[in-house]
């Protein structure tokens, strides 16, 4: 574990925050007055975002229990935890190696559990909130991504379990399910302009999401306006997962 700089405002830890959705969440929470702890595998990326947001950068792997425990020992107060780090390597389900399937479950499910377990005392003391970044893939499986859809379904189930079993700690647990979002991690998906235009045309809100579209939902879930909300999933997907009929109509168009 390597790290830089500290602060003493109310604290929000975001994983996978060196780029993409995680970076946007850090910047939004910083504007809300939180001191962000920017966690990423990539030390340089974490430091860049921490410098932008006025926070602390920590380079670690969310699946590394010792590193997360060591970090937790150095963070006396934590109000908000956003489990955003996730991986989505392509693989056919009929052939995916069990080791690769396990690696995705490790990062996308056991990573968030690891952070929740290690930071529960601080979150409980603050009567804080956890947001897990799931995906529409939890609801509508994405062929060719093997463990990804099962991992996000498991993350939603974990969110609901924690909301109920840990309610007495005072911590609320919710999830966000983004649809298609333009990030460094999905750059190849929207690289073909024709395919991208077709995707946008079929989407009810008419465009792929930007990271800020996802980040802007977080303050409600972690703030006082969301005080009676726990165990919920907000799909921030431009209507993607509710557009079966428009999709069929488009498919039948002559
Ligand atoms: N982009 C999308 O279209 C989309 C859609 C639905 C859900 N999501 C989810 O949103 C989250 C962020 O997606 P993104 O597109 O911004 O991803 P991204 O690949 O652009 O960025 C992910 C970041 O997480 C870090 N990371 C990966 N594994 C890590 C680990 N083990 N420990 C610590 N850091 C790690 C990476 O270094 C990277 O900086 C993911 O959980 C993803 O599944 C993304």
PDB file of C-alpha atoms and ligand atoms in Angstrom:
ATOM      1  CA  UNK A   1       0.000   0.000   0.000  1.00  0.00           C
ATOM      2  CA  UNK A   2       1.386   3.437  -0.947  1.00  0.00           C
ATOM      3  CA  UNK A   3      -0.244   6.788  -0.284  1.00  0.00           C
ATOM      4  CA  UNK A   4      -0.039  10.588  -0.170  1.00  0.00           C
ATOM      5  CA  UNK A   5      -1.586  13.514   1.761  1.00  0.00           C
ATOM      6  CA  UNK A   6      -4.313  13.685   4.460  1.00  0.00           C
ATOM      7  CA  UNK A   7      -7.215  15.964   5.443  1.00  0.00           C
ATOM      8  CA  UNK A   8      -9.757  16.307   8.259  1.00  0.00           C
ATOM      9  CA  UNK A   9     -13.088  17.177   6.584  1.00  0.00           C
ATOM     10  CA  UNK A  10     -15.888  14.498   6.618  1.00  0.00           C
ATOM     11  CA  UNK A  11     -14.437  11.618   4.712  1.00  0.00           C
ATOM     12  CA  UNK A  12     -15.542   9.613   1.666  1.00  0.00           C
ATOM     13  CA  UNK A  13     -13.558   6.673   0.339  1.00  0.00           C
ATOM     14  CA  UNK A  14     -14.044   5.725  -3.324  1.00  0.00           C
ATOM     15  CA  UNK A  15     -12.421   2.644  -4.873  1.00  0.00           C
ATOM     16  CA  UNK A  16     -11.357   2.378  -8.512  1.00  0.00           C
ATOM     17  CA  UNK A  17     -11.237   6.170  -8.415  1.00  0.00           C
ATOM     18  CA  UNK A  18      -8.207   6.773 -10.621  1.00  0.00           C
ATOM     19  CA  UNK A  19     -10.402   7.252 -13.683  1.00  0.00           C
ATOM     20  CA  UNK A  20     -13.897   6.878 -15.151  1.00  0.00           C
ATOM     21  CA  UNK A  21     -16.958   6.727 -12.911  1.00  0.00           C
ATOM     22  CA  UNK A  22     -14.898   6.535  -9.701  1.00  0.00           C
ATOM     23  CA  UNK A  23     -13.023   9.738 -10.552  1.00  0.00           C
ATOM     24  CA  UNK A  24     -16.312  11.553 -11.283  1.00  0.00           C
ATOM     25  CA  UNK A  25     -17.716  10.389  -7.918  1.00  0.00           C
ATOM     26  CA  UNK A  26     -14.628  11.678  -6.096  1.00  0.00           C
ATOM     27  CA  UNK A  27     -14.872  15.086  -7.771  1.00  0.00           C
ATOM     28  CA  UNK A  28     -18.617  15.347  -7.040  1.00  0.00           C
ATOM     29  CA  UNK A  29     -18.212  14.330  -3.374  1.00  0.00           C
ATOM     30  CA  UNK A  30     -15.327  16.791  -3.007  1.00  0.00           C
ATOM     31  CA  UNK A  31     -17.665  19.545  -4.270  1.00  0.00           C
ATOM     32  CA  UNK A  32     -20.150  18.404  -1.588  1.00  0.00           C
ATOM     33  CA  UNK A  33     -17.493  19.079   1.074  1.00  0.00           C
ATOM     34  CA  UNK A  34     -16.085  15.590   1.645  1.00  0.00           C
ATOM     35  CA  UNK A  35     -12.379  14.881   1.933  1.00  0.00           C
ATOM     36  CA  UNK A  36     -11.966  12.038  -0.537  1.00  0.00           C
ATOM     37  CA  UNK A  37      -9.733   9.023  -0.122  1.00  0.00           C
ATOM     38  CA  UNK A  38      -8.914   8.021  -3.699  1.00  0.00           C
ATOM     39  CA  UNK A  39      -8.211   4.286  -3.860  1.00  0.00           C
ATOM     40  CA  UNK A  40      -6.957   2.595  -7.026  1.00  0.00           C
ATOM     41  CA  UNK A  41      -4.584  -0.133  -8.149  1.00  0.00           C
ATOM     42  CA  UNK A  42      -2.888   2.525 -10.268  1.00  0.00           C
ATOM     43  CA  UNK A  43      -0.875   4.770  -7.895  1.00  0.00           C
ATOM     44  CA  UNK A  44      -0.191   7.490 -10.453  1.00  0.00           C
ATOM     45  CA  UNK A  45      -3.848   7.773 -11.493  1.00  0.00           C
ATOM     46  CA  UNK A  46      -4.979   7.882  -7.843  1.00  0.00           C
ATOM     47  CA  UNK A  47      -2.501  10.657  -7.060  1.00  0.00           C
ATOM     48  CA  UNK A  48      -3.632  12.724 -10.028  1.00  0.00           C
ATOM     49  CA  UNK A  49      -7.301  12.514  -8.981  1.00  0.00           C
ATOM     50  CA  UNK A  50      -6.451  13.157  -5.316  1.00  0.00           C
ATOM     51  CA  UNK A  51      -4.539  16.290  -6.348  1.00  0.00           C
ATOM     52  CA  UNK A  52      -7.529  17.462  -8.461  1.00  0.00           C
ATOM     53  CA  UNK A  53      -9.994  16.843  -5.621  1.00  0.00           C
ATOM     54  CA  UNK A  54      -7.865  17.839  -2.640  1.00  0.00           C
ATOM     55  CA  UNK A  55      -7.813  14.374  -1.101  1.00  0.00           C
ATOM     56  CA  UNK A  56      -5.595  11.477  -0.138  1.00  0.00           C
ATOM     57  CA  UNK A  57      -4.389   8.898  -2.664  1.00  0.00           C
ATOM     58  CA  UNK A  58      -3.973   5.248  -1.744  1.00  0.00           C
ATOM     59  CA  UNK A  59      -2.702   2.569  -4.100  1.00  0.00           C
ATOM     60  CA  UNK A  60      -4.042  -0.862  -3.225  1.00  0.00           C
ATOM     61  CA  UNK A  61      -5.941  -3.837  -4.572  1.00  0.00           C
ATOM     62  CA  UNK A  62      -9.450  -4.011  -3.075  1.00  0.00           C
ATOM     63  CA  UNK A  63      -9.097  -7.795  -2.768  1.00  0.00           C
ATOM     64  CA  UNK A  64      -6.004  -7.466  -0.552  1.00  0.00           C
ATOM     65  CA  UNK A  65      -7.363  -7.822   2.988  1.00  0.00           C
ATOM     66  CA  UNK A  66      -4.074  -6.923   4.702  1.00  0.00           C
ATOM     67  CA  UNK A  67      -3.702  -3.721   2.679  1.00  0.00           C
ATOM     68  CA  UNK A  68      -7.318  -2.672   3.303  1.00  0.00           C
ATOM     69  CA  UNK A  69      -6.967  -3.457   7.030  1.00  0.00           C
ATOM     70  CA  UNK A  70      -3.777  -1.407   7.156  1.00  0.00           C
ATOM     71  CA  UNK A  71      -5.577   1.495   5.458  1.00  0.00           C
ATOM     72  CA  UNK A  72      -8.557   1.209   7.838  1.00  0.00           C
ATOM     73  CA  UNK A  73      -6.176   1.440  10.800  1.00  0.00           C
ATOM     74  CA  UNK A  74      -5.001   4.821   9.472  1.00  0.00           C
ATOM     75  CA  UNK A  75      -8.503   6.266   8.856  1.00  0.00           C
ATOM     76  CA  UNK A  76     -10.129   7.259  12.172  1.00  0.00           C
ATOM     77  CA  UNK A  77     -13.395   8.524  10.651  1.00  0.00           C
ATOM     78  CA  UNK A  78     -15.305   7.486   7.555  1.00  0.00           C
ATOM     79  CA  UNK A  79     -18.762   8.755   6.561  1.00  0.00           C
ATOM     80  CA  UNK A  80     -19.098   7.374   3.059  1.00  0.00           C
ATOM     81  CA  UNK A  81     -17.779   4.306   1.250  1.00  0.00           C
ATOM     82  CA  UNK A  82     -18.292   3.923  -2.507  1.00  0.00           C
ATOM     83  CA  UNK A  83     -17.323   0.499  -3.830  1.00  0.00           C
ATOM     84  CA  UNK A  84     -16.762   1.339  -7.480  1.00  0.00           C
ATOM     85  CA  UNK A  85     -13.703  -0.712  -8.524  1.00  0.00           C
ATOM     86  CA  UNK A  86     -14.801  -3.378 -10.973  1.00  0.00           C
ATOM     87  CA  UNK A  87     -13.479  -5.365 -13.911  1.00  0.00           C
ATOM     88  CA  UNK A  88     -15.246  -6.658 -17.015  1.00  0.00           C
ATOM     89  CA  UNK A  89     -12.916  -8.871 -19.097  1.00  0.00           C
ATOM     90  CA  UNK A  90     -14.616 -10.489 -22.116  1.00  0.00           C
ATOM     91  CA  UNK A  91     -14.928 -14.299 -22.131  1.00  0.00           C
ATOM     92  CA  UNK A  92     -17.406 -16.872 -23.486  1.00  0.00           C
ATOM     93  CA  UNK A  93     -19.267 -18.598 -20.650  1.00  0.00           C
ATOM     94  CA  UNK A  94     -18.824 -22.055 -22.221  1.00  0.00           C
ATOM     95  CA  UNK A  95     -15.061 -21.758 -22.111  1.00  0.00           C
ATOM     96  CA  UNK A  96     -14.113 -19.220 -19.465  1.00  0.00           C
ATOM     97  CA  UNK A  97     -11.394 -20.501 -17.150  1.00  0.00           C
ATOM     98  CA  UNK A  98     -12.656 -20.906 -13.600  1.00  0.00           C
ATOM     99  CA  UNK A  99      -9.651 -18.874 -12.443  1.00  0.00           C
ATOM    100  CA  UNK A 100     -10.779 -15.903 -14.566  1.00  0.00           C
ATOM    101  CA  UNK A 101     -14.383 -16.267 -13.363  1.00  0.00           C
ATOM    102  CA  UNK A 102     -13.084 -16.283  -9.767  1.00  0.00           C
ATOM    103  CA  UNK A 103     -10.883 -13.242 -10.373  1.00  0.00           C
ATOM    104  CA  UNK A 104     -13.914 -11.207 -11.500  1.00  0.00           C
ATOM    105  CA  UNK A 105     -15.976 -12.364  -8.512  1.00  0.00           C
ATOM    106  CA  UNK A 106     -13.007 -11.475  -6.286  1.00  0.00           C
ATOM    107  CA  UNK A 107     -12.746  -7.865  -7.452  1.00  0.00           C
ATOM    108  CA  UNK A 108     -16.449  -7.162  -8.027  1.00  0.00           C
ATOM    109  CA  UNK A 109     -17.956  -8.913  -4.985  1.00  0.00           C
ATOM    110  CA  UNK A 110     -15.304  -9.839  -2.424  1.00  0.00           C
ATOM    111  CA  UNK A 111     -13.562  -6.476  -2.895  1.00  0.00           C
ATOM    112  CA  UNK A 112     -16.652  -4.522  -1.719  1.00  0.00           C
ATOM    113  CA  UNK A 113     -17.199  -7.027   1.117  1.00  0.00           C
ATOM    114  CA  UNK A 114     -13.566  -6.587   2.181  1.00  0.00           C
ATOM    115  CA  UNK A 115     -13.950  -2.780   2.334  1.00  0.00           C
ATOM    116  CA  UNK A 116     -17.291  -3.033   4.173  1.00  0.00           C
ATOM    117  CA  UNK A 117     -15.886  -5.401   6.808  1.00  0.00           C
ATOM    118  CA  UNK A 118     -12.708  -3.384   7.399  1.00  0.00           C
ATOM    119  CA  UNK A 119     -14.471   0.016   7.612  1.00  0.00           C
ATOM    120  CA  UNK A 120     -17.678  -0.989   9.409  1.00  0.00           C
ATOM    121  CA  UNK A 121     -16.559   0.393  12.808  1.00  0.00           C
ATOM    122  CA  UNK A 122     -15.864   3.874  11.368  1.00  0.00           C
ATOM    123  CA  UNK A 123     -19.001   3.838   9.175  1.00  0.00           C
ATOM    124  CA  UNK A 124     -21.108   2.754  12.120  1.00  0.00           C
ATOM    125  CA  UNK A 125     -19.670   5.460  14.391  1.00  0.00           C
ATOM    126  CA  UNK A 126     -20.576   8.037  11.727  1.00  0.00           C
ATOM    127  CA  UNK A 127     -23.994   6.472  10.957  1.00  0.00           C
ATOM    128  CA  UNK A 128     -22.634   6.564   7.437  1.00  0.00           C
ATOM    129  CA  UNK A 129     -23.595   5.184   4.052  1.00  0.00           C
ATOM    130  CA  UNK A 130     -22.249   2.708   1.507  1.00  0.00           C
ATOM    131  CA  UNK A 131     -22.931   2.847  -2.226  1.00  0.00           C
ATOM    132  CA  UNK A 132     -21.986  -0.153  -4.334  1.00  0.00           C
ATOM    133  CA  UNK A 133     -21.602   0.454  -8.069  1.00  0.00           C
ATOM    134  CA  UNK A 134     -23.344  -2.500  -9.709  1.00  0.00           C
ATOM    135  CA  UNK A 135     -24.592  -2.502 -13.336  1.00  0.00           C
ATOM    136  CA  UNK A 136     -27.641  -3.037 -15.519  1.00  0.00           C
ATOM    137  CA  UNK A 137     -25.843  -6.341 -16.238  1.00  0.00           C
ATOM    138  CA  UNK A 138     -27.247  -7.545 -12.892  1.00  0.00           C
ATOM    139  CA  UNK A 139     -30.749  -7.296 -14.373  1.00  0.00           C
ATOM    140  CA  UNK A 140     -30.057  -7.959 -18.083  1.00  0.00           C
ATOM    141  CA  UNK A 141     -27.105 -10.346 -18.499  1.00  0.00           C
ATOM    142  CA  UNK A 142     -24.463  -9.334 -21.041  1.00  0.00           C
ATOM    143  CA  UNK A 143     -23.415 -12.278 -23.253  1.00  0.00           C
ATOM    144  CA  UNK A 144     -19.673 -12.688 -23.653  1.00  0.00           C
ATOM    145  CA  UNK A 145     -18.697 -11.219 -20.291  1.00  0.00           C
ATOM    146  CA  UNK A 146     -18.798 -14.465 -18.254  1.00  0.00           C
ATOM    147  CA  UNK A 147     -18.677 -13.633 -14.528  1.00  0.00           C
ATOM    148  CA  UNK A 148     -19.524  -9.940 -14.959  1.00  0.00           C
ATOM    149  CA  UNK A 149     -23.339 -10.231 -14.845  1.00  0.00           C
ATOM    150  CA  UNK A 150     -23.353 -12.832 -12.035  1.00  0.00           C
ATOM    151  CA  UNK A 151     -20.872 -10.693 -10.083  1.00  0.00           C
ATOM    152  CA  UNK A 152     -23.062  -7.585 -10.301  1.00  0.00           C
ATOM    153  CA  UNK A 153     -26.180  -9.582  -9.365  1.00  0.00           C
ATOM    154  CA  UNK A 154     -24.248 -10.873  -6.346  1.00  0.00           C
ATOM    155  CA  UNK A 155     -23.157  -7.324  -5.482  1.00  0.00           C
ATOM    156  CA  UNK A 156     -26.795  -6.204  -5.436  1.00  0.00           C
ATOM    157  CA  UNK A 157     -27.715  -9.160  -3.236  1.00  0.00           C
ATOM    158  CA  UNK A 158     -24.793  -8.302  -0.932  1.00  0.00           C
ATOM    159  CA  UNK A 159     -26.052  -4.700  -0.773  1.00  0.00           C
ATOM    160  CA  UNK A 160     -29.529  -5.848   0.297  1.00  0.00           C
ATOM    161  CA  UNK A 161     -28.149  -8.373   2.795  1.00  0.00           C
ATOM    162  CA  UNK A 162     -25.949  -5.721   4.432  1.00  0.00           C
ATOM    163  CA  UNK A 163     -28.851  -3.241   4.485  1.00  0.00           C
ATOM    164  CA  UNK A 164     -30.935  -5.697   6.490  1.00  0.00           C
ATOM    165  CA  UNK A 165     -28.361  -7.557   8.590  1.00  0.00           C
ATOM    166  CA  UNK A 166     -26.332  -4.455   9.450  1.00  0.00           C
ATOM    167  CA  UNK A 167     -29.232  -1.989   9.841  1.00  0.00           C
ATOM    168  CA  UNK A 168     -28.623  -1.882  13.593  1.00  0.00           C
ATOM    169  CA  UNK A 169     -25.127  -0.451  12.960  1.00  0.00           C
ATOM    170  CA  UNK A 170     -26.795   2.700  11.608  1.00  0.00           C
ATOM    171  CA  UNK A 171     -25.123   2.297   8.216  1.00  0.00           C
ATOM    172  CA  UNK A 172     -27.269   2.433   5.045  1.00  0.00           C
ATOM    173  CA  UNK A 173     -26.373   0.345   2.003  1.00  0.00           C
ATOM    174  CA  UNK A 174     -27.594   1.080  -1.534  1.00  0.00           C
ATOM    175  CA  UNK A 175     -26.492   0.327  -5.078  1.00  0.00           C
ATOM    176  CA  UNK A 176     -26.381   2.187  -8.369  1.00  0.00           C
ATOM    177  CA  UNK A 177     -26.768   0.240 -11.622  1.00  0.00           C
ATOM    178  CA  UNK A 178     -25.219   2.258 -14.452  1.00  0.00           C
ATOM    179  CA  UNK A 179     -26.120   1.453 -18.061  1.00  0.00           C
ATOM    180  CA  UNK A 180     -23.636   2.207 -20.859  1.00  0.00           C
ATOM    181  CA  UNK A 181     -21.178   4.868 -19.681  1.00  0.00           C
ATOM    182  CA  UNK A 182     -18.339   6.447 -21.675  1.00  0.00           C
ATOM    183  CA  UNK A 183     -15.177   5.719 -19.694  1.00  0.00           C
ATOM    184  CA  UNK A 184     -11.594   4.700 -20.347  1.00  0.00           C
ATOM    185  CA  UNK A 185     -12.632   1.127 -19.499  1.00  0.00           C
ATOM    186  CA  UNK A 186     -15.365   1.047 -22.177  1.00  0.00           C
ATOM    187  CA  UNK A 187     -13.652   3.170 -24.855  1.00  0.00           C
ATOM    188  CA  UNK A 188     -13.649   0.312 -27.384  1.00  0.00           C
ATOM    189  CA  UNK A 189     -17.428  -0.170 -27.009  1.00  0.00           C
ATOM    190  CA  UNK A 190     -18.218   3.300 -28.369  1.00  0.00           C
ATOM    191  CA  UNK A 191     -15.269   3.549 -30.778  1.00  0.00           C
ATOM    192  CA  UNK A 192     -17.342   2.847 -33.935  1.00  0.00           C
ATOM    193  CA  UNK A 193     -19.422   6.003 -34.643  1.00  0.00           C
ATOM    194  CA  UNK A 194     -22.088   4.130 -36.654  1.00  0.00           C
ATOM    195  CA  UNK A 195     -22.619   1.552 -33.931  1.00  0.00           C
ATOM    196  CA  UNK A 196     -22.624   4.287 -31.300  1.00  0.00           C
ATOM    197  CA  UNK A 197     -25.274   6.276 -33.218  1.00  0.00           C
ATOM    198  CA  UNK A 198     -27.470   3.156 -33.447  1.00  0.00           C
ATOM    199  CA  UNK A 199     -27.084   2.542 -29.700  1.00  0.00           C
ATOM    200  CA  UNK A 200     -27.996   6.149 -28.916  1.00  0.00           C
ATOM    201  CA  UNK A 201     -31.006   6.040 -31.230  1.00  0.00           C
ATOM    202  CA  UNK A 202     -32.414   2.969 -29.456  1.00  0.00           C
ATOM    203  CA  UNK A 203     -31.859   4.333 -25.954  1.00  0.00           C
ATOM    204  CA  UNK A 204     -34.917   6.166 -24.510  1.00  0.00           C
ATOM    205  CA  UNK A 205     -32.827   9.127 -23.284  1.00  0.00           C
ATOM    206  CA  UNK A 206     -30.957   9.206 -26.605  1.00  0.00           C
ATOM    207  CA  UNK A 207     -27.328   9.129 -25.469  1.00  0.00           C
ATOM    208  CA  UNK A 208     -24.754   7.005 -23.682  1.00  0.00           C
ATOM    209  CA  UNK A 209     -24.119   8.202 -20.099  1.00  0.00           C
ATOM    210  CA  UNK A 210     -21.153  10.287 -19.048  1.00  0.00           C
ATOM    211  CA  UNK A 211     -19.450   9.501 -15.700  1.00  0.00           C
ATOM    212  CA  UNK A 212     -21.088  12.594 -14.128  1.00  0.00           C
ATOM    213  CA  UNK A 213     -24.562  11.167 -14.876  1.00  0.00           C
ATOM    214  CA  UNK A 214     -23.720   8.369 -12.445  1.00  0.00           C
ATOM    215  CA  UNK A 215     -21.742  10.445  -9.930  1.00  0.00           C
ATOM    216  CA  UNK A 216     -24.570  12.975  -9.522  1.00  0.00           C
ATOM    217  CA  UNK A 217     -26.841  10.305  -7.969  1.00  0.00           C
ATOM    218  CA  UNK A 218     -24.385   9.526  -5.156  1.00  0.00           C
ATOM    219  CA  UNK A 219     -24.912  12.631  -2.944  1.00  0.00           C
ATOM    220  CA  UNK A 220     -28.635  11.841  -2.595  1.00  0.00           C
ATOM    221  CA  UNK A 221     -27.953   8.257  -1.513  1.00  0.00           C
ATOM    222  CA  UNK A 222     -25.264   9.174   1.017  1.00  0.00           C
ATOM    223  CA  UNK A 223     -26.706  12.465   2.248  1.00  0.00           C
ATOM    224  CA  UNK A 224     -29.505  13.366   4.636  1.00  0.00           C
ATOM    225  CA  UNK A 225     -32.152  13.429   1.860  1.00  0.00           C
ATOM    226  CA  UNK A 226     -31.578   9.681   1.498  1.00  0.00           C
ATOM    227  CA  UNK A 227     -31.780   8.982   5.239  1.00  0.00           C
ATOM    228  CA  UNK A 228     -34.731   6.544   4.935  1.00  0.00           C
ATOM    229  CA  UNK A 229     -33.405   4.734   1.838  1.00  0.00           C
ATOM    230  CA  UNK A 230     -31.561   1.455   2.307  1.00  0.00           C
ATOM    231  CA  UNK A 231     -31.270  -1.810   0.381  1.00  0.00           C
ATOM    232  CA  UNK A 232     -32.247  -0.147  -2.900  1.00  0.00           C
ATOM    233  CA  UNK A 233     -30.842  -0.146  -6.427  1.00  0.00           C
ATOM    234  CA  UNK A 234     -31.135   2.922  -8.637  1.00  0.00           C
ATOM    235  CA  UNK A 235     -30.636   2.042 -12.297  1.00  0.00           C
ATOM    236  CA  UNK A 236     -29.032   5.088 -13.906  1.00  0.00           C
ATOM    237  CA  UNK A 237     -29.347   3.805 -17.446  1.00  0.00           C
ATOM    238  CA  UNK A 238     -31.278   6.310 -19.590  1.00  0.00           C
ATOM    239  CA  UNK A 239     -34.188   3.844 -19.673  1.00  0.00           C
ATOM    240  CA  UNK A 240     -32.084   1.033 -21.194  1.00  0.00           C
ATOM    241  CA  UNK A 241     -33.414  -1.802 -19.040  1.00  0.00           C
ATOM    242  CA  UNK A 242     -37.056  -0.723 -19.485  1.00  0.00           C
ATOM    243  CA  UNK A 243     -36.950  -0.422 -23.277  1.00  0.00           C
ATOM    244  CA  UNK A 244     -37.764  -3.943 -24.427  1.00  0.00           C
ATOM    245  CA  UNK A 245     -40.858  -2.828 -26.384  1.00  0.00           C
ATOM    246  CA  UNK A 246     -39.186   0.109 -28.213  1.00  0.00           C
ATOM    247  CA  UNK A 247     -36.326  -2.298 -28.985  1.00  0.00           C
ATOM    248  CA  UNK A 248     -38.777  -4.826 -30.490  1.00  0.00           C
ATOM    249  CA  UNK A 249     -40.534  -2.046 -32.431  1.00  0.00           C
ATOM    250  CA  UNK A 250     -37.184  -0.906 -33.830  1.00  0.00           C
ATOM    251  CA  UNK A 251     -36.247  -4.468 -34.705  1.00  0.00           C
ATOM    252  CA  UNK A 252     -39.533  -4.892 -36.628  1.00  0.00           C
ATOM    253  CA  UNK A 253     -39.267  -1.561 -38.471  1.00  0.00           C
ATOM    254  CA  UNK A 254     -39.101  -2.042 -42.282  1.00  0.00           C
TER     255      UNK A 254
HETATM  256  N1  LIG B   1     -18.535   2.082 -17.924  1.00  0.00           N
HETATM  257  C1  LIG B   1     -19.694   1.446 -17.992  1.00  0.00           C
HETATM  258  O1  LIG B   1     -20.358   1.408 -19.050  1.00  0.00           O
HETATM  259  C2  LIG B   1     -20.249   0.757 -16.763  1.00  0.00           C
HETATM  260  C3  LIG B   1     -21.575   0.284 -16.803  1.00  0.00           C
HETATM  261  C4  LIG B   1     -22.097  -0.346 -15.682  1.00  0.00           C
HETATM  262  C5  LIG B   1     -21.328  -0.507 -14.546  1.00  0.00           C
HETATM  263  N2  LIG B   1     -20.049  -0.039 -14.521  1.00  0.00           N
HETATM  264  C6  LIG B   1     -19.283  -0.262 -13.294  1.00  0.00           C
HETATM  265  O2  LIG B   1     -18.769   0.977 -12.831  1.00  0.00           O
HETATM  266  C7  LIG B   1     -17.499   0.779 -12.214  1.00  0.00           C
HETATM  267  C8  LIG B   1     -16.464   1.691 -12.874  1.00  0.00           C
HETATM  268  O3  LIG B   1     -16.466   1.477 -14.275  1.00  0.00           O
HETATM  269  P1  LIG B   1     -15.512   2.319 -15.248  1.00  0.00           P
HETATM  270  O4  LIG B   1     -16.032   2.123 -16.626  1.00  0.00           O
HETATM  271  O5  LIG B   1     -15.303   3.684 -14.707  1.00  0.00           O
HETATM  272  O6  LIG B   1     -14.152   1.462 -15.106  1.00  0.00           O
HETATM  273  P2  LIG B   1     -12.665   1.779 -15.609  1.00  0.00           P
HETATM  274  O7  LIG B   1     -12.099   0.488 -16.083  1.00  0.00           O
HETATM  275  O8  LIG B   1     -12.615   2.953 -16.540  1.00  0.00           O
HETATM  276  O9  LIG B   1     -11.940   2.197 -14.231  1.00  0.00           O
HETATM  277  C9  LIG B   1     -11.870   1.273 -13.174  1.00  0.00           C
HETATM  278  C10 LIG B   1     -10.771   1.676 -12.206  1.00  0.00           C
HETATM  279  O10 LIG B   1     -10.750   0.674 -11.170  1.00  0.00           O
HETATM  280  C11 LIG B   1      -9.410   0.328 -10.889  1.00  0.00           C
HETATM  281  N3  LIG B   1      -9.355  -1.049 -10.392  1.00  0.00           N
HETATM  282  C12 LIG B   1      -9.601  -2.183 -11.090  1.00  0.00           C
HETATM  283  N4  LIG B   1      -9.426  -3.255 -10.303  1.00  0.00           N
HETATM  284  C13 LIG B   1      -9.063  -2.785  -9.080  1.00  0.00           C
HETATM  285  C14 LIG B   1      -8.728  -3.412  -7.851  1.00  0.00           C
HETATM  286  N5  LIG B   1      -8.704  -4.750  -7.741  1.00  0.00           N
HETATM  287  N6  LIG B   1      -8.429  -2.627  -6.792  1.00  0.00           N
HETATM  288  C15 LIG B   1      -8.407  -1.282  -6.905  1.00  0.00           C
HETATM  289  N7  LIG B   1      -8.704  -0.631  -8.055  1.00  0.00           N
HETATM  290  C16 LIG B   1      -9.024  -1.385  -9.123  1.00  0.00           C
HETATM  291  C17 LIG B   1      -8.678   0.486 -12.221  1.00  0.00           C
HETATM  292  O11 LIG B   1      -7.287   0.668 -12.032  1.00  0.00           O
HETATM  293  C18 LIG B   1      -9.385   1.700 -12.833  1.00  0.00           C
HETATM  294  O12 LIG B   1      -8.723   2.906 -12.489  1.00  0.00           O
HETATM  295  C19 LIG B   1     -17.181  -0.710 -12.361  1.00  0.00           C
HETATM  296  O13 LIG B   1     -17.572  -1.382 -11.190  1.00  0.00           O
HETATM  297  C20 LIG B   1     -18.056  -1.144 -13.514  1.00  0.00           C
HETATM  298  O14 LIG B   1     -18.383  -2.508 -13.474  1.00  0.00           O
HETATM  299  C21 LIG B   1     -19.483   0.583 -15.605  1.00  0.00           C
END
